[in-house]
Amino acid sequence: MQPRTGAIPTARELAAATPATRDRYIDLLRVASLAVVVLGHWLMAAVTADGKVGNLLAVVPRLQILTWALQVMPVFFFVGGFAHALSYRSRPAYAAFVRGRVRRLLRPTALFAAVWGAVALAVQLAGAGGGLTGTALRLVTQPLWFIGIYLAMVAFTPPLLRLHRRWGWGAFAALAGGAAAVDGLRFAAGVPYVEFLNFALVWLAVHQLGFLRADGRLGAPWALAGAGLAGAVALVAFGPYPLSMVGMPGEKVSNMAPPTLALLCHGVWLVGAVELLRGPGTRLAARARVWRAVVAANGVAMTAFLWHLTAMLAVYGALLALGAPLPEPASAGWWAGLPLRVAAAVAVTALLVGVFQRAERPGARRHPAARGDGAGGTPEASGAGGAGGPADTAGVGGTSGAAGAVGAGHAGGASRATGAPGAAVAGGPGARGAAPLAVLGITLSVLGVLGLSMVGYGGLLEGRAATLIAFPVTAPQALALTLAGWLLVELRR
């Protein structure tokens, strides 16, 4: 099936146009990992009748062991490393690479931040910032930490790929060794603030595994899974690390914020596990109906991720407004009502996606297959993916464009494509002039998004601030940084 001429292709058309060489399992992992994160947030929310939001894992600590299977953010970063490796090789100009990878990530993020900023201002001017509403203003931006880290990964991909080409597994070992050294300095020597280095070292190490996957060098997944799991078990059993692989309220040490060596071992175990499932997962993704669902989901994945907490809090807000009883978290009544609350959150999320998904579809360009240029190698091709194709969803898909844009380069083997158009761009004066703007844009975006994730929109009128890399940042400042970074990334020379 060929996409309609001049129209944004549908998920069915994109699925039908997908080349046989595409590694569909990677796309399945991407959408599945985000879905697990969203569902996990909904399940963990323990809202009480007075509007306070707690964590189910704190109410029922024995459930924390489930995070060893359900904390799947490492899988998403692993998939990102795979996609970034292939993308940069086909588009080696730094500015073109950055712009192609982050536009579809930053547009929905900037819109989300601006909309919630306006809502927060209106709510607090009206004096309605208490109760669950005030909690929502603080909570809705917290998942943005993931986007900030992901943006940093995009920025560091070119130099880390150079290290990967030279050292291979040695580059991963260096990052992992650095994470271990940081934890040693933190726990054994008591060096203050050193732990924040692991925000980079731990996540970039997982990202590096994606590079190895792209080159077909991630052999013996059973050994990877076994070593990671054994390492995590030993560190939690004999070290200062908690059982939970997600952050818990009031804990002295978190495996997540900042990340620890235990979380890195957890990530290694998960990467090995998903690679062990590669055969059946590939066969599942090859089914026509499954693939169409993956294509459709990837087309709105980032919008759904951004707004899923808003949806959840809206459901609880509606229940409180209607006077519906909220059972004590983890009680029999609470568990009985959980499926209905999750179904309602799904429905509200779908409604919000319908309203805001346009930001994740940056251009009404025709699908590359309709133009006959299956390579989709130009920096602008990423816009085509907006119709629901998995290739560039949230800046984390294949190299560029919609489902067929990657061609053989997404086969998962040792592809080292460096298409001639990209090489020409890389050497031109326009590319050299655009690179500083790209660097500045993504730097401002990272700082702004991370700042928003930390400070939230609560206390907006009071000038509430949070510390970001030793500097206080307020919500208006973080929002300004985010929007400025996005605009710089959008600039074209």
Tab-separated table of C-alpha atoms in Angstrom:
chain	number	residue	atom	x	y	z
A	1	MET	CA	0.000	0.000	0.000
A	2	GLN	CA	1.412	3.387	-1.001
A	3	PRO	CA	0.622	6.522	1.049
A	4	ARG	CA	-1.861	8.927	-0.534
A	5	THR	CA	-0.160	11.592	-2.618
A	6	GLY	CA	0.347	14.826	-0.701
A	7	ALA	CA	-1.313	13.535	2.462
A	8	ILE	CA	0.025	12.727	5.880
A	9	PRO	CA	0.227	8.931	5.810
A	10	THR	CA	-1.852	6.884	8.204
A	11	ALA	CA	-0.438	4.286	10.556
A	12	ARG	CA	-1.777	1.558	8.246
A	13	GLU	CA	0.001	3.109	5.250
A	14	LEU	CA	3.249	3.550	7.161
A	15	ALA	CA	3.091	-0.012	8.430
A	16	ALA	CA	2.529	-1.317	4.908
A	17	ALA	CA	5.460	0.755	3.595
A	18	THR	CA	7.936	-0.516	6.202
A	19	PRO	CA	10.915	-2.251	4.549
A	20	ALA	CA	11.544	-5.857	5.450
A	21	THR	CA	15.048	-4.921	6.679
A	22	ARG	CA	13.761	-2.749	9.517
A	23	ASP	CA	14.423	-4.014	13.033
A	24	ARG	CA	10.826	-3.880	14.224
A	25	TYR	CA	11.726	-5.341	17.600
A	26	ILE	CA	13.491	-2.085	18.493
A	27	ASP	CA	10.297	-0.144	17.784
A	28	LEU	CA	8.304	-2.630	19.847
A	29	LEU	CA	10.730	-2.199	22.754
A	30	ARG	CA	10.419	1.569	22.551
A	31	VAL	CA	6.650	1.707	22.769
A	32	ALA	CA	6.447	-1.161	25.278
A	33	SER	CA	8.951	0.448	27.659
A	34	LEU	CA	7.103	3.770	27.656
A	35	ALA	CA	3.794	1.963	28.165
A	36	VAL	CA	5.205	0.138	31.199
A	37	VAL	CA	6.479	3.425	32.668
A	38	VAL	CA	3.093	5.100	32.213
A	39	LEU	CA	1.209	2.139	33.691
A	40	GLY	CA	3.667	1.989	36.582
A	41	HIS	CA	3.041	5.629	37.454
A	42	TRP	CA	-0.700	5.056	37.445
A	43	LEU	CA	-0.392	1.959	39.606
A	44	MET	CA	1.942	3.584	42.142
A	45	ALA	CA	-0.253	6.618	42.755
A	46	ALA	CA	-1.834	6.303	46.202
A	47	VAL	CA	-4.247	9.226	46.508
A	48	THR	CA	-6.132	9.610	49.762
A	49	ALA	CA	-9.486	11.239	50.507
A	50	ASP	CA	-7.789	14.463	51.632
A	51	GLY	CA	-6.072	14.828	48.239
A	52	LYS	CA	-2.591	13.759	49.312
A	53	VAL	CA	-0.605	11.711	46.802
A	54	GLY	CA	1.592	8.914	48.124
A	55	ASN	CA	3.434	5.951	46.659
A	56	LEU	CA	1.934	2.480	46.767
A	57	LEU	CA	5.415	0.984	47.089
A	58	ALA	CA	5.874	2.875	50.347
A	59	VAL	CA	2.492	1.669	51.599
A	60	VAL	CA	3.278	-1.958	50.662
A	61	PRO	CA	7.096	-2.261	50.753
A	62	ARG	CA	7.098	-5.927	49.700
A	63	LEU	CA	5.934	-4.785	46.242
A	64	GLN	CA	9.250	-3.002	45.683
A	65	ILE	CA	10.763	-6.188	44.256
A	66	LEU	CA	8.480	-5.690	41.239
A	67	THR	CA	10.591	-2.692	40.231
A	68	TRP	CA	13.317	-5.135	39.183
A	69	ALA	CA	11.120	-6.010	36.217
A	70	LEU	CA	9.025	-2.863	35.819
A	71	GLN	CA	11.695	-0.138	36.069
A	72	VAL	CA	12.310	-0.204	32.317
A	73	MET	CA	13.723	3.262	31.632
A	74	PRO	CA	17.123	1.624	30.938
A	75	VAL	CA	15.513	-0.216	28.012
A	76	PHE	CA	14.338	3.073	26.532
A	77	PHE	CA	17.812	4.594	26.805
A	78	PHE	CA	19.322	1.424	25.310
A	79	VAL	CA	16.947	1.714	22.343
A	80	GLY	CA	17.898	5.378	22.065
A	81	GLY	CA	21.583	4.494	21.793
A	82	PHE	CA	20.815	2.062	18.979
A	83	ALA	CA	18.772	4.659	17.087
A	84	HIS	CA	21.264	7.474	17.631
A	85	ALA	CA	24.148	5.384	16.323
A	86	LEU	CA	22.376	4.673	13.051
A	87	SER	CA	21.052	8.203	12.732
A	88	TYR	CA	24.405	9.914	13.203
A	89	ARG	CA	26.118	7.641	10.700
A	90	SER	CA	23.625	8.614	8.038
A	91	ARG	CA	23.567	12.298	9.048
A	92	PRO	CA	27.032	13.176	10.422
A	93	ALA	CA	26.651	16.975	10.495
A	94	TYR	CA	26.218	17.805	14.184
A	95	ALA	CA	23.515	20.447	13.721
A	96	ALA	CA	21.508	18.286	11.310
A	97	PHE	CA	21.777	15.308	13.637
A	98	VAL	CA	20.695	17.255	16.732
A	99	ARG	CA	17.865	18.989	14.962
A	100	GLY	CA	16.619	15.778	13.408
A	101	ARG	CA	16.692	13.886	16.703
A	102	VAL	CA	15.229	16.431	19.110
A	103	ARG	CA	12.653	18.432	17.154
A	104	ARG	CA	9.908	15.901	17.715
A	105	LEU	CA	10.942	15.627	21.338
A	106	LEU	CA	11.118	19.340	22.088
A	107	ARG	CA	7.970	20.482	20.293
A	108	PRO	CA	5.496	18.516	22.434
A	109	THR	CA	7.628	19.196	25.511
A	110	ALA	CA	7.657	22.956	24.923
A	111	LEU	CA	3.897	22.929	24.365
A	112	PHE	CA	3.324	20.882	27.525
A	113	ALA	CA	5.505	23.226	29.576
A	114	ALA	CA	3.836	26.352	28.190
A	115	VAL	CA	0.285	25.048	28.676
A	116	TRP	CA	0.935	23.946	32.245
A	117	GLY	CA	2.735	27.224	32.955
A	118	ALA	CA	-0.343	29.164	31.868
A	119	VAL	CA	-2.649	26.874	33.866
A	120	ALA	CA	-0.474	27.188	36.969
A	121	LEU	CA	-0.451	30.969	36.727
A	122	ALA	CA	-4.232	31.149	36.332
A	123	VAL	CA	-4.856	28.703	39.170
A	124	GLN	CA	-2.598	30.511	41.593
A	125	LEU	CA	-3.915	33.956	40.657
A	126	ALA	CA	-7.368	32.595	41.462
A	127	GLY	CA	-6.100	31.374	44.837
A	128	ALA	CA	-6.918	27.751	44.052
A	129	GLY	CA	-3.479	26.233	44.439
A	130	GLY	CA	-4.199	24.049	47.466
A	131	GLY	CA	-5.112	20.391	47.938
A	132	LEU	CA	-4.775	18.010	45.014
A	133	THR	CA	-4.462	20.952	42.628
A	134	GLY	CA	-1.348	22.190	44.384
A	135	THR	CA	0.059	18.670	44.388
A	136	ALA	CA	-0.621	18.387	40.670
A	137	LEU	CA	1.292	21.605	39.998
A	138	ARG	CA	4.327	20.047	41.659
A	139	LEU	CA	4.013	16.544	40.231
A	140	VAL	CA	3.127	16.908	36.557
A	141	THR	CA	6.594	18.080	35.539
A	142	GLN	CA	8.555	15.409	37.398
A	143	PRO	CA	8.763	12.954	34.437
A	144	LEU	CA	10.555	15.660	32.451
A	145	TRP	CA	13.827	14.488	34.035
A	146	PHE	CA	13.773	11.638	31.532
A	147	ILE	CA	13.472	14.029	28.593
A	148	GLY	CA	16.305	16.188	29.923
A	149	ILE	CA	18.591	13.166	30.241
A	150	TYR	CA	17.590	11.969	26.797
A	151	LEU	CA	18.376	15.350	25.253
A	152	ALA	CA	21.823	15.209	26.859
A	153	MET	CA	22.335	11.772	25.317
A	154	VAL	CA	21.621	13.213	21.887
A	155	ALA	CA	24.157	15.983	22.478
A	156	PHE	CA	26.865	13.522	23.583
A	157	THR	CA	26.234	10.938	20.879
A	158	PRO	CA	28.916	12.143	18.384
A	159	PRO	CA	31.878	12.107	20.818
A	160	LEU	CA	30.688	8.891	22.472
A	161	LEU	CA	30.350	7.232	19.080
A	162	ARG	CA	33.953	8.150	18.360
A	163	LEU	CA	34.969	6.484	21.623
A	164	HIS	CA	32.845	3.500	20.709
A	165	ARG	CA	34.456	3.132	17.289
A	166	ARG	CA	37.885	3.157	18.880
A	167	TRP	CA	37.315	1.186	22.063
A	168	GLY	CA	34.050	-0.739	21.655
A	169	TRP	CA	33.249	-2.482	24.924
A	170	GLY	CA	36.078	-0.531	26.500
A	171	ALA	CA	34.049	2.678	26.244
A	172	PHE	CA	31.179	1.053	28.132
A	173	ALA	CA	33.611	-0.319	30.709
A	174	ALA	CA	35.094	3.141	31.249
A	175	LEU	CA	31.657	4.661	31.908
A	176	ALA	CA	30.657	1.780	34.190
A	177	GLY	CA	33.973	2.023	36.029
A	178	GLY	CA	33.411	5.743	36.453
A	179	ALA	CA	29.976	5.059	37.963
A	180	ALA	CA	31.520	2.571	40.386
A	181	ALA	CA	34.215	5.075	41.349
A	182	VAL	CA	31.613	7.762	41.972
A	183	ASP	CA	29.664	5.464	44.304
A	184	GLY	CA	32.902	4.601	46.085
A	185	LEU	CA	33.682	8.263	46.646
A	186	ARG	CA	30.101	8.868	47.742
A	187	PHE	CA	29.614	6.009	50.183
A	188	ALA	CA	33.137	5.172	51.317
A	189	ALA	CA	34.811	8.576	51.292
A	190	GLY	CA	31.764	10.783	51.851
A	191	VAL	CA	32.719	13.201	49.060
A	192	PRO	CA	29.820	15.672	48.767
A	193	TYR	CA	27.926	16.191	45.487
A	194	VAL	CA	30.053	13.675	43.578
A	195	GLU	CA	27.004	11.418	43.211
A	196	PHE	CA	25.455	13.771	40.654
A	197	LEU	CA	28.083	12.702	38.129
A	198	ASN	CA	26.216	9.419	37.881
A	199	PHE	CA	23.306	11.111	36.156
A	200	ALA	CA	25.659	11.131	33.176
A	201	LEU	CA	27.825	8.055	33.779
A	202	VAL	CA	25.071	5.532	34.517
A	203	TRP	CA	22.651	6.544	31.778
A	204	LEU	CA	25.352	7.061	29.163
A	205	ALA	CA	26.717	3.590	29.948
A	206	VAL	CA	23.287	2.086	29.198
A	207	HIS	CA	23.108	4.264	26.076
A	208	GLN	CA	26.496	2.877	25.022
A	209	LEU	CA	25.031	-0.629	25.009
A	210	GLY	CA	22.744	0.584	22.242
A	211	PHE	CA	25.807	1.475	20.143
A	212	LEU	CA	27.095	-2.060	20.622
A	213	ARG	CA	23.702	-3.426	19.601
A	214	ALA	CA	23.755	-1.305	16.429
A	215	ASP	CA	27.106	-2.838	15.466
A	216	GLY	CA	25.991	-6.393	16.188
A	217	ARG	CA	28.480	-6.675	19.054
A	218	LEU	CA	26.046	-7.388	21.871
A	219	GLY	CA	26.609	-11.133	21.937
A	220	ALA	CA	25.849	-13.611	24.738
A	221	PRO	CA	22.780	-11.832	26.162
A	222	TRP	CA	22.408	-14.574	28.765
A	223	ALA	CA	25.805	-13.596	30.176
A	224	LEU	CA	24.824	-9.924	30.146
A	225	ALA	CA	21.536	-10.614	31.944
A	226	GLY	CA	23.180	-12.956	34.459
A	227	ALA	CA	26.042	-10.597	35.267
A	228	GLY	CA	23.736	-7.607	35.635
A	229	LEU	CA	21.270	-9.447	37.841
A	230	ALA	CA	24.013	-10.966	40.006
A	231	GLY	CA	25.655	-7.580	40.396
A	232	ALA	CA	22.408	-5.872	41.386
A	233	VAL	CA	21.557	-8.615	43.892
A	234	ALA	CA	25.000	-8.440	45.491
A	235	LEU	CA	24.996	-4.645	45.715
A	236	VAL	CA	21.544	-4.513	47.305
A	237	ALA	CA	22.240	-7.439	49.648
A	238	PHE	CA	25.652	-6.297	50.877
A	239	GLY	CA	25.919	-2.628	49.963
A	240	PRO	CA	24.167	0.600	50.933
A	241	TYR	CA	21.634	0.335	48.101
A	242	PRO	CA	17.843	0.060	48.624
A	243	LEU	CA	15.700	-2.693	47.144
A	244	SER	CA	13.535	-0.408	45.029
A	245	MET	CA	14.806	0.567	41.588
A	246	VAL	CA	12.590	3.644	41.614
A	247	GLY	CA	12.726	6.586	43.986
A	248	MET	CA	10.885	6.250	47.271
A	249	PRO	CA	9.644	9.090	49.492
A	250	GLY	CA	11.860	9.824	52.468
A	251	GLU	CA	14.612	7.317	51.665
A	252	LYS	CA	18.191	8.343	52.504
A	253	VAL	CA	19.625	6.629	49.421
A	254	SER	CA	17.795	6.324	46.121
A	255	ASN	CA	18.844	4.135	43.221
A	256	MET	CA	17.300	6.657	40.844
A	257	ALA	CA	18.104	10.177	41.971
A	258	PRO	CA	20.966	10.218	41.466
A	259	PRO	CA	21.456	6.853	39.715
A	260	THR	CA	23.685	4.281	41.388
A	261	LEU	CA	25.870	1.389	40.329
A	262	ALA	CA	23.020	-0.894	41.408
A	263	LEU	CA	20.722	0.784	38.881
A	264	LEU	CA	23.381	0.355	36.189
A	265	CYS	CA	23.553	-3.376	36.975
A	266	HIS	CA	19.759	-3.427	36.803
A	267	GLY	CA	19.949	-1.793	33.376
A	268	VAL	CA	22.499	-4.346	32.170
A	269	TRP	CA	20.257	-7.183	33.344
A	270	LEU	CA	17.259	-5.714	31.534
A	271	VAL	CA	19.208	-5.196	28.303
A	272	GLY	CA	20.335	-8.818	28.440
A	273	ALA	CA	16.771	-9.927	29.153
A	274	VAL	CA	15.217	-8.066	26.213
A	275	GLU	CA	17.962	-9.387	23.936
A	276	LEU	CA	17.146	-12.924	25.073
A	277	LEU	CA	13.561	-12.224	23.985
A	278	ARG	CA	14.659	-10.860	20.632
A	279	GLY	CA	13.582	-13.926	18.642
A	280	PRO	CA	9.980	-14.171	19.859
A	281	GLY	CA	9.749	-10.379	20.035
A	282	THR	CA	10.782	-10.041	16.401
A	283	ARG	CA	8.210	-12.625	15.345
A	284	LEU	CA	5.535	-10.805	17.335
A	285	ALA	CA	6.397	-7.430	15.784
A	286	ALA	CA	6.300	-8.994	12.310
A	287	ARG	CA	2.560	-9.672	12.639
A	288	ALA	CA	0.620	-7.133	10.594
A	289	ARG	CA	-1.821	-6.125	13.326
A	290	VAL	CA	0.866	-5.863	15.970
A	291	TRP	CA	3.084	-3.777	13.710
A	292	ARG	CA	0.254	-1.393	12.861
A	293	ALA	CA	-0.381	-0.939	16.587
A	294	VAL	CA	3.327	-0.289	17.198
A	295	VAL	CA	3.429	2.281	14.379
A	296	ALA	CA	0.327	4.052	15.676
A	297	ALA	CA	1.529	4.054	19.291
A	298	ASN	CA	4.988	5.335	18.414
A	299	GLY	CA	3.394	8.227	16.553
A	300	VAL	CA	1.896	9.630	19.764
A	301	ALA	CA	4.148	8.069	22.400
A	302	MET	CA	5.814	11.251	23.618
A	303	THR	CA	2.551	13.177	23.811
A	304	ALA	CA	1.000	10.358	25.841
A	305	PHE	CA	4.027	10.224	28.140
A	306	LEU	CA	3.965	13.969	28.775
A	307	TRP	CA	0.267	14.087	29.633
A	308	HIS	CA	-0.288	10.771	31.428
A	309	LEU	CA	0.180	12.194	34.930
A	310	THR	CA	-2.165	15.045	34.065
A	311	ALA	CA	-4.759	12.444	33.091
A	312	MET	CA	-4.285	10.437	36.268
A	313	LEU	CA	-4.576	13.473	38.502
A	314	ALA	CA	-7.630	14.638	36.551
A	315	VAL	CA	-9.337	11.300	37.271
A	316	TYR	CA	-8.644	11.565	40.998
A	317	GLY	CA	-9.653	15.234	40.971
A	318	ALA	CA	-12.968	14.353	39.371
A	319	LEU	CA	-13.585	11.623	41.944
A	320	LEU	CA	-12.928	14.043	44.791
A	321	ALA	CA	-15.080	16.750	43.198
A	322	LEU	CA	-17.961	14.301	42.791
A	323	GLY	CA	-17.642	13.205	46.386
A	324	ALA	CA	-16.810	9.628	45.424
A	325	PRO	CA	-15.192	7.693	48.272
A	326	LEU	CA	-11.497	6.986	47.876
A	327	PRO	CA	-10.587	3.777	49.726
A	328	GLU	CA	-7.436	3.580	51.791
A	329	PRO	CA	-4.494	2.799	49.446
A	330	ALA	CA	-3.741	-0.944	49.180
A	331	SER	CA	-7.038	-1.873	50.846
A	332	ALA	CA	-9.369	-4.408	49.227
A	333	GLY	CA	-11.620	-1.610	47.990
A	334	TRP	CA	-8.640	0.231	46.532
A	335	TRP	CA	-7.514	-2.823	44.541
A	336	ALA	CA	-11.082	-3.491	43.386
A	337	GLY	CA	-11.405	0.025	41.966
A	338	LEU	CA	-7.944	0.084	40.365
A	339	PRO	CA	-8.998	-1.273	36.932
A	340	LEU	CA	-11.697	1.385	36.584
A	341	ARG	CA	-9.322	4.175	37.596
A	342	VAL	CA	-6.685	2.984	35.119
A	343	ALA	CA	-9.318	2.707	32.366
A	344	ALA	CA	-10.430	6.256	33.113
A	345	ALA	CA	-6.813	7.465	32.998
A	346	VAL	CA	-6.374	5.748	29.619
A	347	ALA	CA	-9.480	7.507	28.305
A	348	VAL	CA	-8.395	10.940	29.544
A	349	THR	CA	-4.885	10.404	28.167
A	350	ALA	CA	-6.381	9.514	24.788
A	351	LEU	CA	-8.420	12.712	24.893
A	352	LEU	CA	-5.335	14.798	25.717
A	353	VAL	CA	-3.357	13.061	22.963
A	354	GLY	CA	-6.131	13.962	20.520
A	355	VAL	CA	-5.829	17.610	21.535
A	356	PHE	CA	-2.032	17.924	21.636
A	357	GLN	CA	-0.638	15.310	19.247
A	358	ARG	CA	-0.203	17.858	16.470
A	359	ALA	CA	2.977	19.052	18.174
A	360	GLU	CA	4.411	15.574	17.683
A	361	ARG	CA	3.617	15.796	13.968
A	362	PRO	CA	5.791	18.714	12.930
A	363	GLY	CA	5.108	18.653	9.205
A	364	ALA	CA	2.555	17.467	6.720
A	365	ARG	CA	5.256	16.097	4.488
A	366	ARG	CA	4.604	13.131	2.356
A	367	HIS	CA	6.032	9.834	3.426
A	368	PRO	CA	9.426	9.182	1.763
A	369	ALA	CA	8.009	6.059	0.136
A	370	ALA	CA	5.563	8.267	-1.729
A	371	ARG	CA	8.456	10.299	-3.105
A	372	GLY	CA	10.437	7.242	-4.062
A	373	ASP	CA	13.408	8.133	-1.858
A	374	GLY	CA	13.243	5.344	0.695
A	375	ALA	CA	16.466	6.531	2.279
A	376	GLY	CA	14.803	9.577	3.741
A	377	GLY	CA	18.269	10.856	4.450
A	378	THR	CA	17.699	14.588	4.607
A	379	PRO	CA	17.567	16.272	7.980
A	380	GLU	CA	14.007	17.358	7.310
A	381	ALA	CA	12.770	13.848	6.705
A	382	SER	CA	12.026	13.444	10.371
A	383	GLY	CA	8.945	15.550	9.880
A	384	ALA	CA	7.345	12.811	7.857
A	385	GLY	CA	7.343	10.529	10.818
A	386	GLY	CA	4.794	12.756	12.451
A	387	ALA	CA	2.002	10.830	10.886
A	388	GLY	CA	2.502	8.053	13.305
A	389	GLY	CA	5.578	6.315	11.990
A	390	PRO	CA	7.942	4.866	14.530
A	391	ALA	CA	11.142	6.022	12.947
A	392	ASP	CA	11.560	9.340	14.661
A	393	THR	CA	8.977	9.332	17.385
A	394	ALA	CA	10.143	11.528	20.233
A	395	GLY	CA	13.441	11.777	18.451
A	396	VAL	CA	14.230	8.199	19.306
A	397	GLY	CA	13.304	6.168	16.288
A	398	GLY	CA	15.301	5.093	13.323
A	399	THR	CA	17.551	7.414	11.386
A	400	SER	CA	14.936	9.818	10.085
A	401	GLY	CA	11.583	10.109	8.435
A	402	ALA	CA	8.692	7.707	8.705
A	403	ALA	CA	8.622	3.958	8.863
A	404	GLY	CA	10.477	3.378	5.632
A	405	ALA	CA	13.057	6.086	6.084
A	406	VAL	CA	15.769	3.961	7.579
A	407	GLY	CA	15.960	1.258	4.996
A	408	ALA	CA	18.609	-1.354	5.533
A	409	GLY	CA	20.385	0.775	8.108
A	410	HIS	CA	17.804	-0.239	10.728
A	411	ALA	CA	18.398	-3.929	10.293
A	412	GLY	CA	20.335	-4.110	13.527
A	413	GLY	CA	23.564	-5.421	12.066
A	414	ALA	CA	26.910	-3.723	11.637
A	415	SER	CA	25.566	-0.885	9.539
A	416	ARG	CA	27.908	2.053	9.109
A	417	ALA	CA	26.006	4.109	6.597
A	418	THR	CA	27.414	7.544	5.923
A	419	GLY	CA	25.299	8.654	2.974
A	420	ALA	CA	26.846	11.082	0.564
A	421	PRO	CA	24.242	13.787	1.140
A	422	GLY	CA	25.048	13.783	4.846
A	423	ALA	CA	28.763	13.917	4.142
A	424	ALA	CA	28.288	16.903	1.897
A	425	VAL	CA	26.277	18.685	4.545
A	426	ALA	CA	28.883	17.891	7.141
A	427	GLY	CA	31.577	19.704	5.269
A	428	GLY	CA	29.662	22.803	4.205
A	429	PRO	CA	29.962	26.245	5.747
A	430	GLY	CA	26.264	26.215	6.671
A	431	ALA	CA	26.799	23.153	8.832
A	432	ARG	CA	29.733	24.775	10.631
A	433	GLY	CA	27.661	27.871	11.307
A	434	ALA	CA	24.680	25.885	12.505
A	435	ALA	CA	26.615	23.728	14.964
A	436	PRO	CA	27.066	26.434	17.650
A	437	LEU	CA	23.329	27.176	17.531
A	438	ALA	CA	22.569	23.486	17.910
A	439	VAL	CA	24.933	23.197	20.886
A	440	LEU	CA	23.469	26.278	22.553
A	441	GLY	CA	19.908	25.181	21.811
A	442	ILE	CA	20.240	21.708	23.233
A	443	THR	CA	22.196	22.995	26.262
A	444	LEU	CA	19.470	25.493	27.137
A	445	SER	CA	16.825	22.825	26.561
A	446	VAL	CA	18.529	20.328	28.863
A	447	LEU	CA	18.898	22.895	31.632
A	448	GLY	CA	15.342	24.147	31.227
A	449	VAL	CA	13.683	20.746	31.112
A	450	LEU	CA	15.671	19.409	34.058
A	451	GLY	CA	14.937	22.601	35.969
A	452	LEU	CA	11.196	22.225	35.381
A	453	SER	CA	11.307	18.595	36.472
A	454	MET	CA	12.839	19.662	39.784
A	455	VAL	CA	10.956	22.840	40.649
A	456	GLY	CA	7.502	22.139	39.200
A	457	TYR	CA	4.844	24.838	38.982
A	458	GLY	CA	3.845	24.916	42.642
A	459	GLY	CA	4.647	28.184	44.406
A	460	LEU	CA	4.927	29.971	41.078
A	461	LEU	CA	3.902	33.367	42.449
A	462	GLU	CA	6.079	32.967	45.540
A	463	GLY	CA	9.227	32.465	43.474
A	464	ARG	CA	9.760	28.865	44.596
A	465	ALA	CA	13.150	27.615	43.412
A	466	ALA	CA	15.093	24.364	43.191
A	467	THR	CA	18.825	23.809	42.924
A	468	LEU	CA	20.074	22.791	39.490
A	469	ILE	CA	23.822	22.094	39.319
A	470	ALA	CA	24.465	24.317	42.346
A	471	PHE	CA	22.323	27.189	40.998
A	472	PRO	CA	18.773	28.040	42.068
A	473	VAL	CA	16.204	27.999	39.272
A	474	THR	CA	12.565	29.062	39.332
A	475	ALA	CA	9.785	27.746	37.130
A	476	PRO	CA	9.648	30.884	34.923
A	477	GLN	CA	13.400	30.708	34.390
A	478	ALA	CA	13.274	27.006	33.551
A	479	LEU	CA	10.380	27.565	31.161
A	480	ALA	CA	12.258	30.411	29.461
A	481	LEU	CA	15.339	28.204	29.035
A	482	THR	CA	13.235	25.393	27.580
A	483	LEU	CA	11.464	27.625	25.068
A	484	ALA	CA	14.655	29.445	24.087
A	485	GLY	CA	16.452	26.151	23.516
A	486	TRP	CA	13.585	24.831	21.440
A	487	LEU	CA	13.537	27.946	19.259
A	488	LEU	CA	17.285	27.717	18.665
A	489	VAL	CA	16.951	24.067	17.659
A	490	GLU	CA	14.188	25.058	15.243
A	491	LEU	CA	16.340	27.732	13.598
A	492	ARG	CA	17.613	26.866	10.134
A	493	ARG	CA	20.597	28.349	8.376
